[in-house]
Short mmCIF file of C-alpha atoms in Angstrom, two decimals:
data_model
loop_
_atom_site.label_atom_id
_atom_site.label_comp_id
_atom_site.label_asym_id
_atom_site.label_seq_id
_atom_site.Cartn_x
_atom_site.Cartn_y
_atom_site.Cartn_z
CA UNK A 1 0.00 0.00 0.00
CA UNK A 2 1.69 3.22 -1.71
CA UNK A 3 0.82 6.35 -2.47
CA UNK A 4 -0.72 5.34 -5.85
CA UNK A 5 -3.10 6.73 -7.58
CA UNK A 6 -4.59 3.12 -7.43
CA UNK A 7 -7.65 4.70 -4.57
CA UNK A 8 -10.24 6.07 -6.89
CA UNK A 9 -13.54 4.65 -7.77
CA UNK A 10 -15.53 6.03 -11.36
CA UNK A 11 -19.41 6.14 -11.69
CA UNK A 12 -21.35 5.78 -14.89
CA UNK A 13 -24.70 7.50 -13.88
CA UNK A 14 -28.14 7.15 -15.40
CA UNK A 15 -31.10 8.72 -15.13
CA UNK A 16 -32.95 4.84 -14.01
CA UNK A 17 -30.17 4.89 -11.32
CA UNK A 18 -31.33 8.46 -9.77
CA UNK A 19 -35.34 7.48 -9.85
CA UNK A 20 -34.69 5.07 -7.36
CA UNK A 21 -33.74 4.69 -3.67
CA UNK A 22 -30.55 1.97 -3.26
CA UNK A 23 -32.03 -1.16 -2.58
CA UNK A 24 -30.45 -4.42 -3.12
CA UNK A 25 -31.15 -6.49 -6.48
CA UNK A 26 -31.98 -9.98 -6.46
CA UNK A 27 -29.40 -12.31 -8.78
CA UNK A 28 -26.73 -11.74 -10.48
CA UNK A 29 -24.98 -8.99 -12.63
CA UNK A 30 -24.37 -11.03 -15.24
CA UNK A 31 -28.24 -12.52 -14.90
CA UNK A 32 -29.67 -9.28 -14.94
CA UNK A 33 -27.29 -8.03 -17.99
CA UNK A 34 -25.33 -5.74 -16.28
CA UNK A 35 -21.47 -5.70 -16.81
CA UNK A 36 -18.52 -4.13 -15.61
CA UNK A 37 -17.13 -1.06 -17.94
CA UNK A 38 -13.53 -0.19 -19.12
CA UNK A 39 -12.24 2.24 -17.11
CA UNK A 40 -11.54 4.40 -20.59
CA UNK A 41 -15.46 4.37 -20.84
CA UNK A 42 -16.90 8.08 -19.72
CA UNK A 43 -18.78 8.39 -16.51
CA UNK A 44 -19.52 10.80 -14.42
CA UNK A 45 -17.36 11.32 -11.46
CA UNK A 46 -14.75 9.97 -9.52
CA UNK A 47 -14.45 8.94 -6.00
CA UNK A 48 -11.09 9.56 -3.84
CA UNK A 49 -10.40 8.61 0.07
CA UNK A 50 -8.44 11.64 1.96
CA UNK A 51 -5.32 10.45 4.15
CA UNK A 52 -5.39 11.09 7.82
CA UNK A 53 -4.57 7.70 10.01
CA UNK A 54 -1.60 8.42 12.25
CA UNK A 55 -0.89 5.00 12.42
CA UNK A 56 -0.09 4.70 7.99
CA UNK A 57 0.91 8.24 7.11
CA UNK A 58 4.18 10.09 8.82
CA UNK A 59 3.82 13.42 10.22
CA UNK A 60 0.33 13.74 10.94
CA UNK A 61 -0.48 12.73 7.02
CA UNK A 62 0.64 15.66 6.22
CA UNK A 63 2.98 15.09 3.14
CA UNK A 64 0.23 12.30 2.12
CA UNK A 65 -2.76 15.26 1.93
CA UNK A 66 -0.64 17.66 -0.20
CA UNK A 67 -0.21 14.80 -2.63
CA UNK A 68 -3.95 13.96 -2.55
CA UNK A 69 -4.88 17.46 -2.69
CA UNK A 70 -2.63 17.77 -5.92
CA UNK A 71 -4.16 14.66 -7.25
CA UNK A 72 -7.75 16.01 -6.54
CA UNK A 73 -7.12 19.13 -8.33
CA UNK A 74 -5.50 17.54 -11.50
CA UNK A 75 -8.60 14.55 -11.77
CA UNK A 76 -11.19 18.34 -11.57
CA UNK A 77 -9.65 19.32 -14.53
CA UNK A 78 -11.36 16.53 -16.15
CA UNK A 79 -14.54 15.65 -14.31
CA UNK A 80 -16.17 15.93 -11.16
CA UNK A 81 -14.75 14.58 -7.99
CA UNK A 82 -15.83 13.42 -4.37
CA UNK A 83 -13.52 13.59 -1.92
CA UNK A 84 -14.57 11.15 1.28
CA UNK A 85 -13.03 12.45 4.64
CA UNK A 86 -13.30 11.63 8.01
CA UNK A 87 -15.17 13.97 10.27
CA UNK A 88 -12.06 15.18 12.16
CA UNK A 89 -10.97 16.58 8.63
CA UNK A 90 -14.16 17.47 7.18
CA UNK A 91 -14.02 21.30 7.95
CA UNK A 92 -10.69 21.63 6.76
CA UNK A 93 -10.58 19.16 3.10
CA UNK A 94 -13.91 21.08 2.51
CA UNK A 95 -12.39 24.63 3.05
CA UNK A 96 -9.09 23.57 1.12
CA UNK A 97 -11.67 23.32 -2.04
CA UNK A 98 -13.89 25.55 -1.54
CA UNK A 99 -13.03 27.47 -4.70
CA UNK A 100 -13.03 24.40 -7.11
CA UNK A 101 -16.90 23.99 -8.50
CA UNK A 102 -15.85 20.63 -9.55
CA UNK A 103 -14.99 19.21 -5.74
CA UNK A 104 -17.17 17.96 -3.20
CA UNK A 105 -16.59 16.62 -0.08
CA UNK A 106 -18.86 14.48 1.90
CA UNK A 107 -18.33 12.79 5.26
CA UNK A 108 -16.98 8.75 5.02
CA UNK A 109 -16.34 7.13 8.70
CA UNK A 110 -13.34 5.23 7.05
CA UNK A 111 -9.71 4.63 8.91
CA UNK A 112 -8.18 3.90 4.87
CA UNK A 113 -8.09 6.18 1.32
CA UNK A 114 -8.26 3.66 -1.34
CA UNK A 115 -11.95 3.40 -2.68
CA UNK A 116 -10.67 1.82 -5.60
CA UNK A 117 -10.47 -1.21 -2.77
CA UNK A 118 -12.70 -0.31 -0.19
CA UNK A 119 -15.91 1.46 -3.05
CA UNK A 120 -18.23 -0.27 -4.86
CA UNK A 121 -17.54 -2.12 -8.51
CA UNK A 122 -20.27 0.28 -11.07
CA UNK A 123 -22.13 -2.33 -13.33
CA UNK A 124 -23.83 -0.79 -16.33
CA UNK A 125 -27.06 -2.17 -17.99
CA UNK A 126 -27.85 -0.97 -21.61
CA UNK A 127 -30.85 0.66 -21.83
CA UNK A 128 -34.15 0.46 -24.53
CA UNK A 129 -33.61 2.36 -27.74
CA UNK A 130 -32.54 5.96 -27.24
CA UNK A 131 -32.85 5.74 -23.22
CA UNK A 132 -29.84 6.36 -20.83
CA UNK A 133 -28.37 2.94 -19.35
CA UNK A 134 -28.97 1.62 -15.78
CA UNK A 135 -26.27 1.50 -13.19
CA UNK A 136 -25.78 -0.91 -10.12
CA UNK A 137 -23.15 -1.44 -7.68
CA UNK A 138 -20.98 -4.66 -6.77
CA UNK A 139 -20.75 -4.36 -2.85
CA UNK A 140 -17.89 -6.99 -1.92
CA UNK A 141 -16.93 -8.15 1.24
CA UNK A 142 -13.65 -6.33 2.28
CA UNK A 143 -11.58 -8.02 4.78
CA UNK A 144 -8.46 -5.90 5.68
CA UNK A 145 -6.69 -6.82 2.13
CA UNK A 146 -6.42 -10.33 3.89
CA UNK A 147 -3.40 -10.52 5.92
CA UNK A 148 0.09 -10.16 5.80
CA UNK A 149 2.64 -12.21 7.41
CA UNK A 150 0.55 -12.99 10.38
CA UNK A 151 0.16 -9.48 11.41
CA UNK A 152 -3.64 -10.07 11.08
CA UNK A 153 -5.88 -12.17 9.35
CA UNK A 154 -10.14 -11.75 8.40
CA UNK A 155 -10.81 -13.81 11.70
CA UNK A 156 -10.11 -11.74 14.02
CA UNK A 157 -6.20 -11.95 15.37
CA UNK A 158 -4.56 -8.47 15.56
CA UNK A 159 -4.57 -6.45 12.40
CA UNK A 160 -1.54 -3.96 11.40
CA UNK A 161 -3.50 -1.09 12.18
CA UNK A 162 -5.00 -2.73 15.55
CA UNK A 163 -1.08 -3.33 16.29
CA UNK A 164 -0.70 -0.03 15.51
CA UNK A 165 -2.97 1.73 17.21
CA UNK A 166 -1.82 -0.31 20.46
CA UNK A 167 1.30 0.95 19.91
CA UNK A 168 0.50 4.50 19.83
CA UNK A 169 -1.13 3.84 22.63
CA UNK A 170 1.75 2.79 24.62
CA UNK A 171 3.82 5.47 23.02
CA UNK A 172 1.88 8.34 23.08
CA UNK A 173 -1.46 7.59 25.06
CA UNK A 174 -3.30 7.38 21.25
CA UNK A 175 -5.58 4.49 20.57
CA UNK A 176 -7.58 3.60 17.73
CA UNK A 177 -11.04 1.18 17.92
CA UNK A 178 -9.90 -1.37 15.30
CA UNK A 179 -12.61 -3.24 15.03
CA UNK A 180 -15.38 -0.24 14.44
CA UNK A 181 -12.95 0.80 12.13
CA UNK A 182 -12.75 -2.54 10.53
CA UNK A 183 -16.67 -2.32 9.86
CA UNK A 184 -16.79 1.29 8.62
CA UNK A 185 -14.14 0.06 6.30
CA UNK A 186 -16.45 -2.60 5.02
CA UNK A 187 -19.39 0.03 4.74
CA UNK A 188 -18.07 2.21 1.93
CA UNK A 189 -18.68 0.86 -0.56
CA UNK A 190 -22.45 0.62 0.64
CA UNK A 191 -22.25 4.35 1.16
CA UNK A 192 -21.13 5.20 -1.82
CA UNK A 193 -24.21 3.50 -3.45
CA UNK A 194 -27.02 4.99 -1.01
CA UNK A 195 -25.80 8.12 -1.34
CA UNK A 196 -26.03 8.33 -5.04
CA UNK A 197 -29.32 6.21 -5.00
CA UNK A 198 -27.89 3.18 -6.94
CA UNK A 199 -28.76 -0.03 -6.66
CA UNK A 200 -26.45 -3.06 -5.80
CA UNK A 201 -25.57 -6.27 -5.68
CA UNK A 202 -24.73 -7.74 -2.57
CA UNK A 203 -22.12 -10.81 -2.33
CA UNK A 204 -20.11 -12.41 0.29
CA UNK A 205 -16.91 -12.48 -2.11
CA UNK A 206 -14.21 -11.04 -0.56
CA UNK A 207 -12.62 -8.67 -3.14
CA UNK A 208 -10.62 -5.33 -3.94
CA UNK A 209 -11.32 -3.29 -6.63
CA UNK A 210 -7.34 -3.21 -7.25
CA UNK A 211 -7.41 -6.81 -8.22
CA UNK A 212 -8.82 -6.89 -11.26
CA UNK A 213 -9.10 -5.30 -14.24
CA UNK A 214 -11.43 -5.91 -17.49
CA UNK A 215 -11.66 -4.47 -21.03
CA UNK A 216 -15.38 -3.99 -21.21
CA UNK A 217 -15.64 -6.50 -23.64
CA UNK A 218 -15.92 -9.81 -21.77
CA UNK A 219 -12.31 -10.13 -20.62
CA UNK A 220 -10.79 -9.92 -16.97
CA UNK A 221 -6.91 -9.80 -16.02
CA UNK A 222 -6.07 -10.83 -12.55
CA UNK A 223 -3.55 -12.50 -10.21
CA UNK A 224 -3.51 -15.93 -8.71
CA UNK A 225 -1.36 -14.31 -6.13
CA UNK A 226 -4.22 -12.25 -4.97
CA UNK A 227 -7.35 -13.83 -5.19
CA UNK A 228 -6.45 -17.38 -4.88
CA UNK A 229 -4.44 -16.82 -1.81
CA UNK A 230 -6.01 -18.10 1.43
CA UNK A 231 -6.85 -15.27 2.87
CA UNK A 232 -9.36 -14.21 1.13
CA UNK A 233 -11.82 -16.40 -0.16
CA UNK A 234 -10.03 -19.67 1.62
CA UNK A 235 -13.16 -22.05 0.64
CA UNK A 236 -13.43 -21.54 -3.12
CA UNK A 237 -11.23 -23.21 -5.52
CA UNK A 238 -9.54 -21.34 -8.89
CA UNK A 239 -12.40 -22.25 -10.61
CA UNK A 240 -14.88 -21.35 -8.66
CA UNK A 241 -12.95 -18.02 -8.19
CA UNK A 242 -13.21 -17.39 -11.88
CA UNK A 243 -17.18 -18.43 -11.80
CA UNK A 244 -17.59 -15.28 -9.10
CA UNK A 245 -16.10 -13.10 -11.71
CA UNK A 246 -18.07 -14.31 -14.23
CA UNK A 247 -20.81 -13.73 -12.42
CA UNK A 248 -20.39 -10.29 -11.15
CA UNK A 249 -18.37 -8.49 -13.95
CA UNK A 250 -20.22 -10.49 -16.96
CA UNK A 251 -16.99 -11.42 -18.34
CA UNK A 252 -16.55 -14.64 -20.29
CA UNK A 253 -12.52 -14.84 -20.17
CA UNK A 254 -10.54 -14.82 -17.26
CA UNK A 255 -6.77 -14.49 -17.65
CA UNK A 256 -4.52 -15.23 -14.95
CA UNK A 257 -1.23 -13.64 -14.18
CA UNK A 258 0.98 -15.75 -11.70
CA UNK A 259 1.77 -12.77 -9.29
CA UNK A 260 1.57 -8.90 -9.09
CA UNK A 261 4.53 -6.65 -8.35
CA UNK A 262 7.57 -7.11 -6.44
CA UNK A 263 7.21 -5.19 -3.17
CA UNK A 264 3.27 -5.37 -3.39
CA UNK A 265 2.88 -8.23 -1.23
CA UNK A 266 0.90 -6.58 1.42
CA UNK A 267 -1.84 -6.69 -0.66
CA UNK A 268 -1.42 -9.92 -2.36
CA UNK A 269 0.09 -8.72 -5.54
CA UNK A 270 -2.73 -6.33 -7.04
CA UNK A 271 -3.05 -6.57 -10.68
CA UNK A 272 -3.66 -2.65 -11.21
CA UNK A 273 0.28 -2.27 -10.29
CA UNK A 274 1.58 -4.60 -12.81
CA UNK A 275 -0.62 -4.54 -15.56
CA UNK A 276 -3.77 -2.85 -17.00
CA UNK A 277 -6.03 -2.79 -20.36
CA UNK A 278 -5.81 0.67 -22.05
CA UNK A 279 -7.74 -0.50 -24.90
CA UNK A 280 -9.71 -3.72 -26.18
CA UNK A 281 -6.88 -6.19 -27.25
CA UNK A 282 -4.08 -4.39 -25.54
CA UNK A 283 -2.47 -4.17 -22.20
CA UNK A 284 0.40 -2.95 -20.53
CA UNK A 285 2.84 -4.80 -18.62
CA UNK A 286 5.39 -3.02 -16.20
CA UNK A 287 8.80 -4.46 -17.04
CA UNK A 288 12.49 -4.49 -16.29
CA UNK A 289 15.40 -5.64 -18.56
CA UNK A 290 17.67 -6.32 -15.33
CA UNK A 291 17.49 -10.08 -15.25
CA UNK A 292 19.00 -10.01 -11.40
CA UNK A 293 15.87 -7.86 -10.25
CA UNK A 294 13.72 -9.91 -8.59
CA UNK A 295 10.84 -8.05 -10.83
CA UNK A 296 12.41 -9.41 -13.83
CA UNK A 297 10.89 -13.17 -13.33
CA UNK A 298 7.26 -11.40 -12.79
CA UNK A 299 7.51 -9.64 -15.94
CA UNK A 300 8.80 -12.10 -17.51
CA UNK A 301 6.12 -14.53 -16.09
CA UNK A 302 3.02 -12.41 -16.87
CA UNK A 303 4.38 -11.70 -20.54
CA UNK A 304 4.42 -15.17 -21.16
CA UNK A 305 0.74 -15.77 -20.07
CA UNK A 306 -0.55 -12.56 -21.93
CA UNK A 307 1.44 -13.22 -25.25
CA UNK A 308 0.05 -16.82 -25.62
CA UNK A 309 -3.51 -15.91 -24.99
CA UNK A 310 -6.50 -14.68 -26.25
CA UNK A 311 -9.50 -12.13 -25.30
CA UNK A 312 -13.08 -13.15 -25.00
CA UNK A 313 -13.13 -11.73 -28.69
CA UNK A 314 -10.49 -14.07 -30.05
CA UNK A 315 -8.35 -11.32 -30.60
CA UNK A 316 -4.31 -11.96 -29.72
CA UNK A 317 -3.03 -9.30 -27.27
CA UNK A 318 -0.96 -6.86 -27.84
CA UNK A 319 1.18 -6.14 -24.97
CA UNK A 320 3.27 -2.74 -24.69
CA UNK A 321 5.73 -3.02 -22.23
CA UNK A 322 6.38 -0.23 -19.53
CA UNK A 323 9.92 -0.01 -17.29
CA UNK A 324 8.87 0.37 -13.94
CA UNK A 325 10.81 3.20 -11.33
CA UNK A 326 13.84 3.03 -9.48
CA UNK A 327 14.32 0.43 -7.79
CA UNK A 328 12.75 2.68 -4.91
CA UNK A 329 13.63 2.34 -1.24
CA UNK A 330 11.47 3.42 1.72
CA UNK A 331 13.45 6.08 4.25
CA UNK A 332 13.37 5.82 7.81
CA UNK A 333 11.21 9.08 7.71
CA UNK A 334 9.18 7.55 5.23
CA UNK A 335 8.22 4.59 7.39
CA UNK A 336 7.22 6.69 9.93
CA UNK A 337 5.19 4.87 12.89
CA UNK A 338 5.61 1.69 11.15
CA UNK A 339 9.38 1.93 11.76
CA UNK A 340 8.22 1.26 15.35
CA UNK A 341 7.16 -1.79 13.98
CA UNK A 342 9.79 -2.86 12.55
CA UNK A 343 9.35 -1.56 8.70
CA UNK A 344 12.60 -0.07 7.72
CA UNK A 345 14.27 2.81 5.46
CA UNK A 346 15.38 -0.24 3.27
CA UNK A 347 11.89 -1.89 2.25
CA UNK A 348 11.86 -1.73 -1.58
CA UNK A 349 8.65 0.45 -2.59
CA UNK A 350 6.01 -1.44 -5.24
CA UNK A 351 6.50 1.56 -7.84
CA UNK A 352 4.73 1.69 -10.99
CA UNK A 353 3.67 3.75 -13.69
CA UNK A 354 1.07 1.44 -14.67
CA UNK A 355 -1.44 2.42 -11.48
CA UNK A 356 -2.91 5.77 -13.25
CA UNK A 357 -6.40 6.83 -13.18
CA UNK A 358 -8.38 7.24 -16.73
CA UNK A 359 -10.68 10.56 -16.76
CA UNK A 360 -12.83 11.86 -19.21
CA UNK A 361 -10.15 12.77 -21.75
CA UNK A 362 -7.44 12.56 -19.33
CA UNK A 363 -4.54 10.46 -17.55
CA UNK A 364 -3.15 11.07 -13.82
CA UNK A 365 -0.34 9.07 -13.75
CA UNK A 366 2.46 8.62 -10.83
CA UNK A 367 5.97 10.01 -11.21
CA UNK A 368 8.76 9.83 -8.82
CA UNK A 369 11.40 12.09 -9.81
CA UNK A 370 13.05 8.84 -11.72
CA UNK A 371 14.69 8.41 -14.60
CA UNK A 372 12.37 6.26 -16.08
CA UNK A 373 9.77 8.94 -15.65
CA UNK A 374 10.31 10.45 -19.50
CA UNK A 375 9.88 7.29 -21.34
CA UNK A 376 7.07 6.18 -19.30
CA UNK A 377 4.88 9.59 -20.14
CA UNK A 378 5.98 8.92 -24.08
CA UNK A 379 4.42 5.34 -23.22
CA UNK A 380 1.39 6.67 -21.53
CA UNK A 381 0.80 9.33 -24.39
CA UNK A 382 1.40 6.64 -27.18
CA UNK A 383 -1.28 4.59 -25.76
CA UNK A 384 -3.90 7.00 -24.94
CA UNK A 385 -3.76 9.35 -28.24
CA UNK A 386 -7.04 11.08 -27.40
CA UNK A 387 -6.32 11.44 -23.77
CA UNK A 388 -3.69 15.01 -22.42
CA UNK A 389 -1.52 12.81 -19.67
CA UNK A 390 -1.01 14.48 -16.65
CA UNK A 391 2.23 13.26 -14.62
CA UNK A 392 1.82 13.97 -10.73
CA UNK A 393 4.49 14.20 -8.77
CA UNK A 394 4.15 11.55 -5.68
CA UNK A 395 7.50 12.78 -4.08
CA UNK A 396 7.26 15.42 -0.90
#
C-alpha cells in the first residue's frame, strides 16, 4: 500500500439509477445483464479517500494530503470529484476546495483512502432504444486486504492497524477502535451507493477493486497471487474463483497472471500495479530488462501468459511493455510509525507507472522524480492518443 493513484472509484450514472432509492437487487450482474465497464469508458465522477490515520501516514499525514490534494485538483480538470473524509478533517478538506466547482466533499467514517479497494464495482445495464443505461453497484466483502505475514488475518487476530494503534497507545497515550474501524471500512462501498441512489448487488466475495481489471468486452486480467491466496476467499477453488467473476463483472474470459509486483505483497500482488487494459486487445505490462531484479521473473512470467492468450473476442493481445521506477527504497522518515514496527528505510517500494487513473479525456499518472519517468509519459501518451496525460508528482 503506496501512495498510488490506485484509490479512486468512477461512476457511470443514469437517469434509471437516480429514480430510485438503493435497494439491493436480487441475482446476479451477469443474470440481470449488467457488466462491468472499461475504465476508458466516460462516466460521471470519480471517488477519492483523503489520508489522515496516524498509524499509515508520517507526520500527521501531512505530506500524504498535499499529494492527494494535488491529485484532486488535477482529476477536476477533467470531471467531477468526491472527496470522502473523516469527520475530524471534514471542515478543513472542505475549506481547502472551496473554490473548485468541480470538488465535493462528503463525510466517510473510514480509517483507509483507497476506494478503488474499499468502493463499490459500477455495473452498467444498456438501456431500450434511445434511453440512458442503468447502473448498479458490486458491494464486496472487504476483509483488511487479507493478511500479511501474520500481522492479522479476516478472523479476528490483531490487524496492522490494531497493532498499531496499540502501539500509539503505549507510546503516546493514542488508541484507535480497530474493530469499528474494521466495519466502517467494510461500509463504503455501501455508502457510496445509497448516497447516489444506486442499486447493488450484494455478495459475500471477498474482493478489492485493485485486483482486477477488465476491457469492457468480456475479458478480466487478474492474479492468482491475490485472489487465490487463502486469505481471502479460503473455501473456493480457482475455478470457482473465476465463476464469481463471471458472475459479477459479466466477463466470459478470465486471464490469470501468476503474481503482481515485487514489493506489493501486502496486498497480495494487485493486478492494477503490474498490468492494465488501455484499450480492447491491448495491455500494458510493467517491465524491467535487469534479469538479477527480482521483478524481472514477474515480468517475464506475466508476458508469457498474456502473449500466448486470447480475449473473449479471439483477438491476440498486444502487450506494450512499460519499465517500472527506481528500484525505490522506503526512508526511515518515510516509514514513519511503522518503523516502530519494525518496517525499515530499506523496504523496496512497489512503484509503478502502470497504477494511473483514466478521466474523461485525461490520464493522472504517478511520477517519482526517476529516470524512467520520460519514457514512461511517451508510453502513456502513445497509448492513450485522445487522452492530455497528466504526470503527478508523488514525491514530498
Amino acid at each position: 500500500m503506496h501512495p498510488q493513484l490506485g484509490l479512486l472509484r468512477r461512476l457511470h450514472r443514469s437517469a434509471a439509477a437516480l429514480s430510485m432509492a438503493s435497494k439491493v437487487l436480487a441475482g446476479s450482474p451477469a443474470a440481470l445483464g449488467f457488466r462491468m465497464p472499461a475504465e476508458w469508458e466516460p462516466h460521471d465522477q470519480c471517488w477519492i479517500g483523503w489520508p489522515d490515520d496516524e498509524g499509515i501516514w508520517r507526520d500527521d499525514a501531512a505530506p500524504a494530503q498535499k499529494a492527494f490534494a494535488n491529485v484532486v485538483n488535477a482529476i477536476s480538470r477533467f470531471e467531477p470529484i468526491t472527496v470522502c473524509t473523516n469527520s475530524g478533517q471534514y471542515k478543513r478538506v472542505s475549506d481547502l476546495m472551496k473554490h473548485n466547482s468541480s470538488v465535493r466533499v462528503v463525510e466517510m467514517s473510514s480509517g483507509l483512502v483507497w476506494l478503488r479497494d474499499l468502493g463499490p464495482t459500477f455495473v452498467v445495464r444498456e438501456g431500450q432504444t434511445g434511453s440512458m443505461r442503468e447502473i448498479a453497484g458490486v458491494d464486496w466483502q472487504y476483509n483488511g486486504y487479507g493478511g500479511f505475514n501474520g500481522l492479522f488475518d479476516p478472523i479476528g487476530q490483531l490487524n496492522w492497524r490494531k497493532k498499531i494503534s496499540l502501539k500509539l497507545k503505549k507510546c503516546f497515550g493514542r488508541h484507535e477502535r480497530y474493530e469499528e474501524d474494521y466495519i466502517e471500512d467494510n461500509l463504503v462501498a455501501r455508502k457510496v451507493l445509497e448516497l447516489e441512489r444506486i442499486p447493488r448487488f450484494e455478495t459475500d466475495f471477498v474482493l478489492e477493486g485493485g485486483s482486477i481489471h477488465v476491457d469492457g468486452e468480456g475479458t478480466c486480467i487478474t492474479t492468482e497471487q491475490c485472489l487465490c491466496h487463502g486469505n481471502r476467499n479460503p473455501h473456493l477453488t480457482k475455478e470457482e474463483i473465476e465463476s464469481q467473476l463471471k458472475t459479477h463483472l459479466s466477463v466470459s474470459k478470465v486471464i490469470w497472471l501468476p503474481k503482481g509486483l515485487h514489493g506489493d505483497d501486502a496486498i497480495s500482488g494487485h493486478v492494477d500495479n503490474i498490468c492494465c487494459f488501455v484499450r480492447p486487445g491491448a495491455v500494458l505490462l510493467s517491465w524491467i530488462d535487469d534479469e538479477s531484479d527480482p521483478q524481472y521473473e514477474r515480468s517475464i512470467s506475466a508476458f508469457n501468459v498474456l502473449s500466448s492468450t486470447t480475449d473473449a473476442k479471439g483477438r491476440k493481445l498486444e502487450v506494450i511493455k512499460i519499465h517500472v521506477p527506481g528500484p525505490l527504497y522506503m526512508t526511515n522518515k518515510e516509514a514513519g510509525p511503522l518503523a516502530d514496527l519494525g518496517v525499515s528505510g530499506h523496504e523496496r517500494l512497489a512503484g509503478s507507472y502502470v497504477n494511473f487513473y483514466i478521466a474523461n479525456g485525461g490520464i493522472i499518472a504517478p511520477a517519482f522524480g526517476d529516470k524512467w519517468d520520460e519514457e514512461a509519459y511517451k508510453v502513456l501518451m502513445k497509448s492513450f492518443p485522445n487522452h492530455q496525460v497528466i504526470f503527478q508528482s508523488l514525491i514530498s
